[in-house]
Coordinates of C-alpha atoms in Angstrom, one line a residue:
Chain A
X231 CA 61.2 186.1 254.4
X232 CA 60.4 183.2 256.7
X233 CA 62.3 180.5 254.7
X234 CA 62.1 178.0 257.5
X235 CA 58.3 178.1 257.3
X236 CA 58.5 177.6 253.5
X237 CA 60.8 174.7 254.1
X238 CA 58.5 173.3 256.8
X239 CA 55.4 173.4 254.6
X240 CA 57.3 172.1 251.6
X241 CA 58.8 169.2 253.5
X242 CA 55.5 168.4 255.1
X243 CA 53.8 168.2 251.7
X244 CA 56.6 166.1 250.2
X245 CA 56.3 163.7 253.1
X246 CA 52.6 163.4 252.4
X247 CA 53.5 162.5 248.8
X248 CA 55.9 159.8 250.0
X249 CA 53.1 158.4 252.2
X250 CA 50.8 158.3 249.2
X251 CA 53.2 157.2 246.5
X252 CA 50.8 154.8 245.0
X253 CA 48.3 157.5 244.4
X254 CA 50.8 160.2 243.5
X255 CA 53.2 158.4 241.3
X256 CA 52.4 154.8 240.5
X257 CA 48.7 155.4 239.5
X258 CA 49.5 158.1 236.9
X259 CA 52.3 156.1 235.5
X260 CA 50.0 153.0 235.0
X261 CA 47.4 155.3 233.5
X262 CA 49.9 156.7 231.0
X263 CA 51.1 153.3 230.1
X264 CA 47.5 152.3 229.4
X265 CA 47.2 155.4 227.1
X266 CA 50.2 154.1 225.2
X267 CA 48.6 150.7 224.8
X268 CA 45.2 152.0 223.7
X269 CA 46.1 155.2 221.7
X270 CA 49.7 154.4 220.8
X271 CA 49.4 150.8 219.7
X272 CA 45.7 150.4 218.8
X273 CA 45.0 153.8 217.1
X274 CA 48.6 154.6 216.4
X275 CA 48.9 151.7 214.0
X276 CA 46.3 153.4 211.8
X277 CA 47.9 156.9 212.0
X278 CA 51.4 156.6 210.6
X279 CA 52.7 160.0 211.6
X280 CA 51.7 163.6 212.5
X281 CA 53.8 166.4 211.2
X282 CA 56.5 163.8 210.4
X283 CA 56.5 162.4 214.0
X284 CA 55.4 158.9 214.7
X285 CA 51.9 158.9 216.4
X286 CA 53.2 157.1 219.5
X287 CA 56.0 159.7 220.0
X288 CA 53.6 162.5 219.0
X289 CA 51.2 161.9 221.9
X290 CA 54.0 161.8 224.6
X291 CA 54.0 165.6 225.4
X292 CA 50.2 165.6 225.5
X293 CA 50.2 162.6 227.9
X294 CA 52.8 164.3 230.1
X295 CA 50.6 167.5 230.1
X296 CA 47.5 165.5 230.9
X297 CA 49.1 164.0 234.0
X298 CA 50.9 167.2 234.9
X299 CA 47.8 169.3 234.9
X300 CA 45.7 166.8 236.8
X301 CA 48.3 166.0 239.4
X302 CA 49.3 169.7 239.9
X303 CA 45.7 170.5 240.6
X304 CA 45.1 167.4 242.7
X305 CA 48.2 167.8 244.9
X306 CA 47.8 171.5 245.5
X307 CA 44.1 171.5 246.1
X308 CA 44.3 168.6 248.5
X309 CA 47.3 170.0 250.2
X310 CA 45.5 173.2 251.3
X311 CA 42.0 171.8 251.5
X312 CA 42.9 169.0 254.0
X313 CA 44.2 171.3 256.7
X314 CA 41.1 173.4 256.2
X315 CA 38.9 170.3 256.5
X316 CA 40.7 169.0 259.7
X317 CA 41.1 172.5 261.2
X318 CA 44.9 172.3 261.4
X319 CA 45.0 175.4 259.1
X320 CA 44.8 177.4 262.3
X321 CA 48.5 176.7 262.7
X322 CA 49.5 178.2 259.4
X323 CA 47.2 181.2 259.9
X324 CA 48.5 182.0 263.3
X325 CA 52.2 181.6 262.5
X326 CA 54.4 184.4 261.2
X327 CA 54.0 183.2 257.7
X328 CA 53.1 185.5 254.8
X329 CA 50.8 184.6 251.9
X330 CA 53.7 184.3 249.6
X331 CA 55.5 181.9 251.9
X332 CA 52.3 179.8 252.3
X333 CA 51.9 179.6 248.5
X334 CA 55.5 178.8 247.9
X335 CA 55.3 176.0 250.4
X336 CA 52.1 174.4 249.2
X337 CA 52.1 175.1 245.5
X338 CA 55.9 174.7 245.3
X339 CA 55.6 171.2 246.7
X340 CA 52.7 170.3 244.4
X341 CA 54.6 171.6 241.4
X342 CA 57.7 169.7 242.4
X343 CA 55.7 166.5 242.7
X344 CA 54.2 167.1 239.3
X345 CA 57.5 167.8 237.6
X346 CA 58.9 164.6 239.1
X347 CA 55.9 162.8 237.8
X348 CA 56.3 164.4 234.4
X349 CA 59.9 163.2 234.2
X350 CA 58.9 159.7 235.3
X351 CA 56.2 159.6 232.6
X352 CA 58.8 160.7 230.0
X353 CA 61.1 157.9 231.1
X354 CA 58.2 155.4 231.0
X355 CA 57.3 156.7 227.5
X356 CA 60.8 156.2 226.4
X357 CA 60.3 152.5 227.0
X358 CA 57.5 152.4 224.5
X359 CA 58.5 154.9 221.8
X360 CA 61.5 156.9 220.6
X361 CA 61.7 160.4 221.9
X362 CA 63.4 163.5 220.4
X363 CA 64.2 166.5 222.5
X364 CA 65.1 169.5 220.3
X365 CA 64.8 172.3 222.9
X366 CA 65.5 170.8 226.3
X367 CA 65.7 174.1 228.1
X368 CA 62.3 175.1 226.7
X369 CA 60.9 171.7 227.6
X370 CA 62.0 172.3 231.2
X371 CA 60.6 175.9 231.1
X372 CA 57.2 174.7 229.9
X373 CA 57.2 171.8 232.3
X374 CA 58.0 174.0 235.3
X375 CA 55.7 176.9 234.3
X376 CA 52.8 174.7 233.6
X377 CA 53.3 172.7 236.9
X378 CA 53.6 176.0 238.8
X379 CA 50.5 177.6 237.1
X380 CA 48.2 174.6 237.7
X381 CA 49.5 174.1 241.2
X382 CA 48.3 177.6 241.8
X383 CA 45.0 176.7 240.2
X384 CA 44.8 173.7 242.5
X385 CA 45.6 175.9 245.5
X386 CA 42.7 178.2 244.5
X387 CA 40.4 175.2 244.1
X388 CA 41.5 173.9 247.5
X389 CA 40.6 177.3 249.1
X390 CA 37.3 177.6 247.2
X391 CA 36.1 174.0 247.9
X392 CA 33.9 173.5 250.9
X393 CA 33.6 169.7 250.4
X394 CA 35.4 166.9 248.8
X395 CA 33.0 166.9 245.9
X396 CA 33.8 170.4 244.9
X397 CA 37.5 169.4 245.1
X398 CA 36.8 167.1 242.1
X399 CA 34.4 169.2 240.1
X400 CA 36.9 171.5 238.4
X401 CA 39.4 168.8 237.5
X402 CA 36.8 166.4 236.3
X403 CA 34.4 168.7 234.5
X404 CA 36.7 171.4 233.2
X405 CA 40.4 170.5 233.2
X406 CA 40.2 166.9 231.9
X407 CA 37.8 167.7 229.0
X408 CA 39.9 170.8 228.1
X409 CA 43.1 168.6 228.1
X410 CA 41.5 165.9 226.0
X411 CA 40.2 168.5 223.6
X412 CA 43.4 170.5 223.7
X413 CA 45.4 168.4 221.4
X414 CA 46.8 165.7 223.7
X415 CA 46.2 163.0 221.2
X416 CA 46.0 164.9 218.0
X417 CA 47.1 168.1 216.3
X418 CA 44.3 170.7 216.1
X419 CA 45.3 171.1 212.5
X420 CA 43.7 167.7 212.0
X421 CA 40.3 169.1 213.0
X422 CA 37.8 170.4 210.4
X423 CA 37.7 174.1 210.0
X424 CA 35.2 175.5 212.5
X425 CA 36.4 173.2 215.2
X426 CA 40.0 174.2 214.7
X427 CA 39.0 177.8 215.4
X428 CA 36.9 176.8 218.4
X429 CA 39.9 174.8 219.8
X430 CA 42.0 177.9 219.9
X431 CA 39.7 179.0 222.8
X432 CA 40.9 176.1 224.8
X433 CA 43.8 177.4 226.9
X434 CA 45.4 173.9 227.2
X435 CA 46.0 173.9 223.4
X436 CA 48.8 176.5 224.0
X437 CA 50.4 174.6 226.8
X438 CA 50.5 171.3 224.9
X439 CA 51.5 172.9 221.6
X440 CA 54.5 174.7 223.2
X441 CA 55.5 171.7 225.1
X442 CA 55.3 169.5 222.0
X443 CA 57.3 172.1 220.0
X444 CA 60.2 171.7 222.6
X445 CA 60.4 168.0 221.7
X446 CA 59.8 167.9 217.9
X447 CA 59.8 171.4 216.7
X448 CA 56.2 171.1 215.5
X449 CA 53.4 173.3 217.0
X450 CA 49.8 174.0 216.5
X451 CA 50.3 177.7 217.4
X452 CA 53.4 179.9 217.5
X453 CA 55.6 179.0 220.4
X454 CA 55.9 182.6 221.5
X455 CA 52.1 182.7 221.7
X456 CA 52.2 179.5 223.8
X457 CA 54.7 180.9 226.1
X458 CA 52.8 184.2 226.4
X459 CA 49.5 182.3 227.2
X460 CA 51.3 180.2 229.8
X461 CA 52.6 183.4 231.4
X462 CA 49.1 184.9 231.3
X463 CA 47.6 181.9 233.1
X464 CA 50.3 182.1 235.7
X465 CA 49.6 185.8 236.2
X466 CA 45.9 185.3 236.5
X467 CA 46.4 182.5 239.0
X468 CA 48.8 184.7 241.0
X469 CA 46.3 187.5 241.0
X470 CA 43.5 185.3 242.3
X471 CA 45.7 183.9 245.0
X472 CA 46.7 187.5 246.0
X473 CA 43.0 188.4 246.2
X474 CA 42.3 185.4 248.4
X475 CA 44.9 186.4 250.9
X476 CA 44.0 190.0 250.7
X477 CA 40.4 189.4 251.5
X478 CA 40.9 186.3 253.6
X479 CA 38.4 184.5 251.4
X480 CA 37.5 181.1 253.0
X481 CA 40.5 181.4 255.2
X482 CA 39.8 184.2 257.7
X483 CA 36.4 185.5 258.9
Chain B
X1140 CA 54.1 195.1 286.1
X1141 CA 54.0 196.0 282.3
X1142 CA 51.5 194.7 279.9
X1143 CA 52.4 192.1 277.2
X1144 CA 49.0 192.3 275.5
X1145 CA 47.0 195.4 275.0
X1146 CA 43.5 195.1 273.5
X1147 CA 41.8 198.4 272.7
X1148 CA 38.2 198.8 271.6
X1149 CA 38.2 195.5 269.7
X1150 CA 34.8 194.7 268.1
X1151 CA 33.9 191.9 265.8
X1152 CA 30.8 191.5 263.7
X1153 CA 30.7 188.4 261.5
X1154 CA 29.4 188.4 258.0
X1155 CA 26.1 186.9 259.2
X1156 CA 25.6 190.0 261.3
X1157 CA 26.3 188.3 264.6
X1158 CA 28.1 190.7 266.9
X1159 CA 30.7 188.5 268.7
X1160 CA 32.6 191.3 270.5
X1161 CA 31.6 194.8 271.5
X1162 CA 34.5 197.2 272.2
X1163 CA 36.7 195.0 274.3
X1164 CA 39.5 196.7 276.3
X1165 CA 41.8 194.4 278.1
X1166 CA 45.4 194.4 279.2
X1167 CA 47.3 191.2 280.0
X1168 CA 50.2 191.6 282.4
X1169 CA 53.6 190.1 281.5
X1170 CA 54.1 186.8 283.3
X1171 CA 50.6 186.3 284.7
X1172 CA 48.1 183.6 284.3
X1173 CA 44.9 185.2 283.1
X1174 CA 41.6 183.2 283.0
X1175 CA 39.0 184.4 280.6
X1176 CA 35.6 183.0 281.7
X1177 CA 32.3 183.1 279.9
X1178 CA 29.4 181.0 278.8
X1179 CA 29.3 179.3 275.4
X1180 CA 29.1 181.9 272.6
X1181 CA 30.3 184.7 274.9
X1182 CA 33.2 185.7 272.5
X1183 CA 36.2 184.0 274.2
X1184 CA 37.4 182.1 271.2
X1185 CA 36.8 185.0 268.9
X1186 CA 38.9 187.3 271.1
X1187 CA 41.7 184.8 271.2
X1188 CA 41.5 184.1 267.5
X1189 CA 41.8 187.9 266.8
X1190 CA 44.9 188.2 268.9
X1191 CA 46.4 185.1 267.2
X1192 CA 45.6 186.4 263.7
X1193 CA 43.1 183.8 262.7
X1194 CA 40.1 186.1 262.8
X1195 CA 40.1 189.8 261.7
X1196 CA 38.7 192.4 264.1
X1197 CA 36.1 194.7 262.7
X1198 CA 37.6 197.5 264.6
X1199 CA 40.0 198.2 267.4
X1200 CA 43.7 197.5 268.0
X1201 CA 45.7 194.7 269.5
X1202 CA 49.4 194.9 270.5
X1203 CA 51.5 192.0 271.6
X1204 CA 54.6 193.1 273.5
X1205 CA 54.3 196.5 271.7
X1206 CA 53.9 195.0 268.2
X1207 CA 50.6 195.8 266.4
X1208 CA 49.1 192.5 265.2
X1209 CA 48.2 194.0 261.8
X1210 CA 51.1 196.3 261.0
X1211 CA 53.8 194.3 262.8
X1212 CA 52.1 190.9 262.5
X1213 CA 55.3 188.8 262.1
X1214 CA 56.8 189.9 265.4
X1215 CA 53.5 189.8 267.2
X1216 CA 52.7 186.2 266.1
X1217 CA 56.2 184.9 266.7
X1218 CA 55.6 185.5 270.4
X1219 CA 52.4 183.6 270.6
X1220 CA 51.6 179.9 271.0
X1221 CA 48.0 178.7 270.6
X1222 CA 46.3 175.6 271.9
X1223 CA 43.0 175.5 270.1
X1224 CA 39.8 174.2 271.6
X1225 CA 39.2 171.5 269.0
X1226 CA 41.5 168.4 268.8
X1227 CA 42.8 169.4 265.4
X1228 CA 45.7 167.2 264.3
X1229 CA 47.2 165.7 261.3
X1230 CA 46.1 162.1 261.9
X1231 CA 48.7 160.5 259.5
X1232 CA 51.7 162.5 260.8
X1233 CA 54.1 161.4 263.6
X1234 CA 54.3 163.2 266.9
X1235 CA 57.9 164.3 266.2
X1236 CA 57.2 165.5 262.7
X1237 CA 54.2 167.6 263.7
X1238 CA 56.0 169.4 266.5
X1239 CA 59.0 169.9 264.2
X1240 CA 56.6 171.3 261.5
X1241 CA 55.2 173.8 264.0
X1242 CA 58.7 175.0 265.0
X1243 CA 59.6 175.5 261.4
X1244 CA 56.4 177.5 260.7
X1245 CA 57.6 180.0 263.3
X1246 CA 60.8 180.5 261.4
X1247 CA 63.0 178.6 263.9
X1248 CA 65.7 176.1 263.0
X1249 CA 65.4 172.6 264.3
X1250 CA 66.2 172.2 268.0
X1251 CA 65.8 168.5 268.9
X1252 CA 66.9 169.1 272.5
X1253 CA 64.1 171.6 273.1
X1254 CA 61.5 169.4 271.4
X1255 CA 62.6 166.5 273.4
X1256 CA 62.2 168.5 276.7
X1257 CA 58.7 169.6 275.7
X1258 CA 57.7 166.1 274.7
X1259 CA 59.1 164.6 277.9
X1260 CA 57.4 167.3 280.0
X1261 CA 54.1 166.3 278.4
X1262 CA 54.8 162.5 278.7
X1263 CA 54.8 162.2 274.9
X1264 CA 58.5 161.3 274.4
X1265 CA 57.7 157.5 274.2
X1266 CA 55.2 158.3 271.5
X1267 CA 57.4 160.5 269.4
X1268 CA 57.4 158.1 266.4
X1269 CA 53.7 157.2 266.7
X1270 CA 51.2 158.4 264.2
X1271 CA 48.8 160.9 265.8
X1272 CA 45.8 158.8 264.9
X1273 CA 47.0 156.1 267.3
X1274 CA 47.1 158.5 270.3
X1275 CA 44.3 158.8 272.9
X1276 CA 42.2 161.9 273.3
X1277 CA 44.3 163.0 276.3
X1278 CA 47.5 162.5 274.4
X1279 CA 46.3 164.5 271.5
X1280 CA 45.4 167.3 273.8
X1281 CA 48.9 167.2 275.3
X1282 CA 50.3 167.1 271.7
X1283 CA 48.5 170.3 270.9
X1284 CA 50.2 171.9 273.9
X1285 CA 53.5 170.5 272.8
X1286 CA 53.0 172.0 269.3
X1287 CA 52.2 175.4 270.9
X1288 CA 55.4 175.2 273.0
X1289 CA 57.6 174.0 270.1
X1290 CA 58.7 177.6 269.2
X1291 CA 59.3 178.8 272.7
X1292 CA 56.5 181.3 272.9
X1293 CA 56.3 184.2 275.4
X1294 CA 52.5 184.2 275.4
X1295 CA 50.5 181.0 275.5
X1296 CA 46.8 180.9 274.7
X1297 CA 45.0 177.8 276.0
X1298 CA 41.5 177.6 274.7
X1299 CA 39.7 175.0 276.9
X1300 CA 43.0 173.1 277.5
X1301 CA 41.6 170.4 279.7
X1302 CA 38.3 169.7 278.0
X1303 CA 37.8 165.9 278.0
X1304 CA 41.0 165.3 280.0
X1305 CA 41.0 163.0 283.0
X1306 CA 41.6 164.4 286.5
X1307 CA 45.2 163.2 286.9
X1308 CA 46.2 164.6 283.5
X1309 CA 44.4 167.9 284.3
X1310 CA 46.5 168.3 287.4
X1311 CA 49.6 167.5 285.4
X1312 CA 48.7 170.2 283.0
X1313 CA 48.1 172.7 285.9
X1314 CA 51.6 171.9 287.1
X1315 CA 53.0 172.4 283.6
X1316 CA 51.2 175.8 283.3
X1317 CA 52.6 176.9 286.7
X1318 CA 56.1 175.9 285.6
X1319 CA 55.7 177.9 282.4
X1320 CA 54.7 180.9 284.4
X1321 CA 57.8 180.3 286.4
X1322 CA 59.8 180.6 283.2
X1323 CA 58.2 183.9 282.4
X1324 CA 55.6 182.7 279.9
X1325 CA 52.3 184.6 280.1
X1326 CA 49.3 182.3 280.0
X1327 CA 45.8 183.2 278.9
X1328 CA 43.3 180.4 279.3
X1329 CA 39.7 180.0 278.7
X1330 CA 38.0 177.2 280.6
X1331 CA 34.6 175.9 281.5
X1332 CA 36.2 174.3 284.6
X1333 CA 36.0 177.3 287.0
X1334 CA 37.9 175.2 289.4
X1335 CA 40.8 175.4 287.0
X1336 CA 40.7 179.2 287.0
X1337 CA 40.4 179.2 290.8
X1338 CA 43.4 176.9 291.1
X1339 CA 45.7 178.7 288.7
X1340 CA 44.7 182.2 287.6
X1341 CA 46.3 185.4 289.0
X1342 CA 43.5 187.4 287.4
X1343 CA 40.1 186.6 286.0
X1344 CA 38.1 188.3 283.2
X1345 CA 34.5 187.5 282.7
X1346 CA 33.0 188.0 279.2
X1347 CA 29.4 187.7 278.4
X1348 CA 27.5 188.4 275.1
X1349 CA 30.7 190.0 273.7
X1350 CA 31.2 192.4 276.5
X1351 CA 33.9 192.2 279.2
X1352 CA 31.8 192.2 282.4
X1353 CA 34.8 192.6 284.8
X1354 CA 38.5 192.0 285.2
X1355 CA 39.9 191.5 288.7
X1356 CA 42.7 189.9 290.6
X1357 CA 41.3 186.5 291.6
X1358 CA 41.7 187.2 295.3
X1359 CA 40.0 190.6 295.0
X1360 CA 37.2 189.0 293.1
X1361 CA 36.7 186.3 295.7
X1362 CA 36.8 188.9 298.4
X1363 CA 34.6 191.5 296.7
X1364 CA 32.0 189.2 295.2
X1365 CA 32.3 186.1 297.3
X1366 CA 30.5 185.4 300.5
X1367 CA 31.3 183.2 303.5
X1368 CA 29.1 181.2 305.8
X1369 CA 29.7 180.5 309.4
X1370 CA 27.5 177.7 310.7
X1371 CA 26.9 177.0 314.3
X1372 CA 25.6 173.6 315.5
X1373 CA 23.5 174.6 318.5
X1374 CA 23.3 172.8 321.8
X1375 CA 19.6 173.5 322.0
X1376 CA 17.4 174.1 318.9
X1377 CA 15.9 177.6 318.5
X1378 CA 12.3 178.2 317.5
X1379 CA 13.3 181.5 315.8
X1380 CA 16.2 183.9 315.5
X1381 CA 16.5 185.8 318.8
X1382 CA 15.7 189.6 318.7
X1383 CA 19.2 190.3 320.0
X1384 CA 20.6 189.0 316.6
X1385 CA 18.2 191.0 314.4
X1386 CA 20.0 192.9 311.7
X1387 CA 22.6 190.2 311.0
X1388 CA 22.2 188.0 307.8
X1389 CA 21.2 184.8 309.4
X1390 CA 19.6 181.5 308.4
X1391 CA 18.1 179.1 310.8
X1392 CA 17.8 175.5 309.7
X1393 CA 14.3 173.9 309.6
X1394 CA 14.9 171.9 312.8
X1395 CA 16.3 175.0 314.5
X1396 CA 19.6 173.1 315.3
X1397 CA 21.9 175.1 313.0
X1398 CA 22.4 178.9 312.8
X1399 CA 24.3 180.2 309.8
X1400 CA 25.8 183.7 309.5
X1401 CA 26.4 184.9 306.0
X1402 CA 29.0 187.6 305.6
X1403 CA 31.4 189.2 303.0
X1404 CA 34.0 191.9 302.7
X1405 CA 31.3 194.6 302.5
X1406 CA 29.5 193.4 305.6
X1407 CA 28.6 196.4 307.8
X1408 CA 29.1 194.4 311.0
X1409 CA 32.5 193.7 312.6
X1410 CA 32.8 190.2 311.2
X1411 CA 32.9 186.7 312.8
X1412 CA 34.4 187.9 316.1
X1413 CA 31.6 190.4 316.7
X1414 CA 28.9 187.8 315.7
X1415 CA 30.3 185.2 318.1
X1416 CA 30.3 187.8 320.9
X1417 CA 26.6 188.6 320.2
X1418 CA 25.8 184.9 320.2
X1419 CA 27.4 184.5 323.5
X1420 CA 25.7 187.6 324.9
X1421 CA 22.4 186.2 323.7
X1422 CA 23.0 183.0 325.8
X1423 CA 23.1 180.7 322.8
X1424 CA 25.5 177.8 323.2
X1425 CA 26.9 175.8 320.3
X1426 CA 28.7 172.5 320.1
X1427 CA 30.5 172.9 316.8
X1428 CA 31.2 175.5 314.1
X1429 CA 32.4 175.5 310.5
X1430 CA 32.9 178.0 307.7
X1431 CA 32.5 177.7 303.9
X1432 CA 33.0 180.3 301.2
X1433 CA 31.4 180.7 297.8
X1434 CA 33.5 179.3 294.9
X1435 CA 34.6 181.2 291.8
X1436 CA 31.9 179.3 290.1
X1437 CA 29.2 180.8 292.3
X1438 CA 30.6 184.2 291.6
X1439 CA 30.9 183.6 287.9
X1440 CA 27.3 182.3 287.6
X1441 CA 26.1 185.3 289.6
X1442 CA 28.0 187.8 287.4
X1443 CA 26.8 186.3 284.2
X1444 CA 23.2 186.3 285.4
X1445 CA 23.5 189.9 286.5
X1446 CA 25.1 191.2 283.2
X1447 CA 22.6 192.6 280.7

């Protein structure tokens, strides 16, 4: 295992995050604060509680997931796409670095940044609403698993994209709508019957539900199912990344 | 001398159907400077990219110091440094960070002393904390060389290393390459500046349309394919070449004042001495003489035109 290479890529990517701290950290924190103002204060005043949890507190896990998914994808996709765009990817491809090491470096850095962001958002949220954390270890597990999974998704998008527009298509047209419809701001039990069933086809429901359960012990779906679905997403993402390196898709001709 | 790179029957057909390489066999000797020459699209960069692991060969085998680039890719790649043709750099990164990054990619721990010596050798030490975007084109080119040397490679590929580089800098690079050879590094370079190959290379390979046209020691190539010209400035102009000199490859200038003898290693006659004896026997007097020889560029152009 070329651990020095993993460390080099990881360090390089983390340095990029430091250079773009406004975009990476400050911007999502401001956006999250605005969600609290709009959804927490304006709408929350009309919804007293959901499952016994105050609405402002209820939406915190969803907001963390919203940022976590978006930033994991953005960080990882940009991290691998930019060297492809500038041509510097030749360095990584010609170095004695395996696919696993490349992914650990790029996706690991993206996941780390997302986890840091998630923690910052939780701290920010704590300034607005009270938080309860019933299952801290499970919270960390969901946080890390989701960050890792969607960093892999971002890595895949960064390999697939052949332009900056494509880099944005999946996050904007698929991930963001799924996150909004996946129970970030409500429990799917609040939906009328047919839509509640339809919502179960949204994979993000399982991520948010499991994560919310770790805070308040309330969930839209069984926590084991949430964990299982998260593991399935991770496995599918890993399989696609494995296929990319095996075939050289968009990396090697 | 043993071979550090062995390329056997390597072919490459791209997805578009374009055949870039057709059964290339080539051995690079340890410690030599090998110049790979060819026109645009000949397959030079494809061949280099295959050896470095960036492009996959359609068939054939490549070994670097005995390590197969597919089965034993880690060991093979660890030995290679690559300077790409394009000025591909991380614009926002500093010079020091980017060379450190490259060293790390090759699995080596930080070695500030080595990186400092590389940057000093390439006159980049003063720019170590500068962002790459602030460097001139020549500095970026040197930076790419510094990155390729960051992990102390035993084989260095230079793909058009001096493209867009001014004359002084080009000569500095030639000196650096010679010094690397002195340290035992094998250098393979592609270049459009034939003068560069003529100046530095021990051996020359000419590739055209995906086929290796020839591989020769540079001196053998010059001797075998090159020609020399001996020009005599005549005391009295001639109206025509005298019958006594028939059978020699001669050119008489338009004003009849200069007689030029063209000869090469395969010339059937006994060279310059014999020619001058014949001239004297023919009663031709001359006031001055000079010789010129064809350059590697002349030979290269002729070889590329001749190849199918």
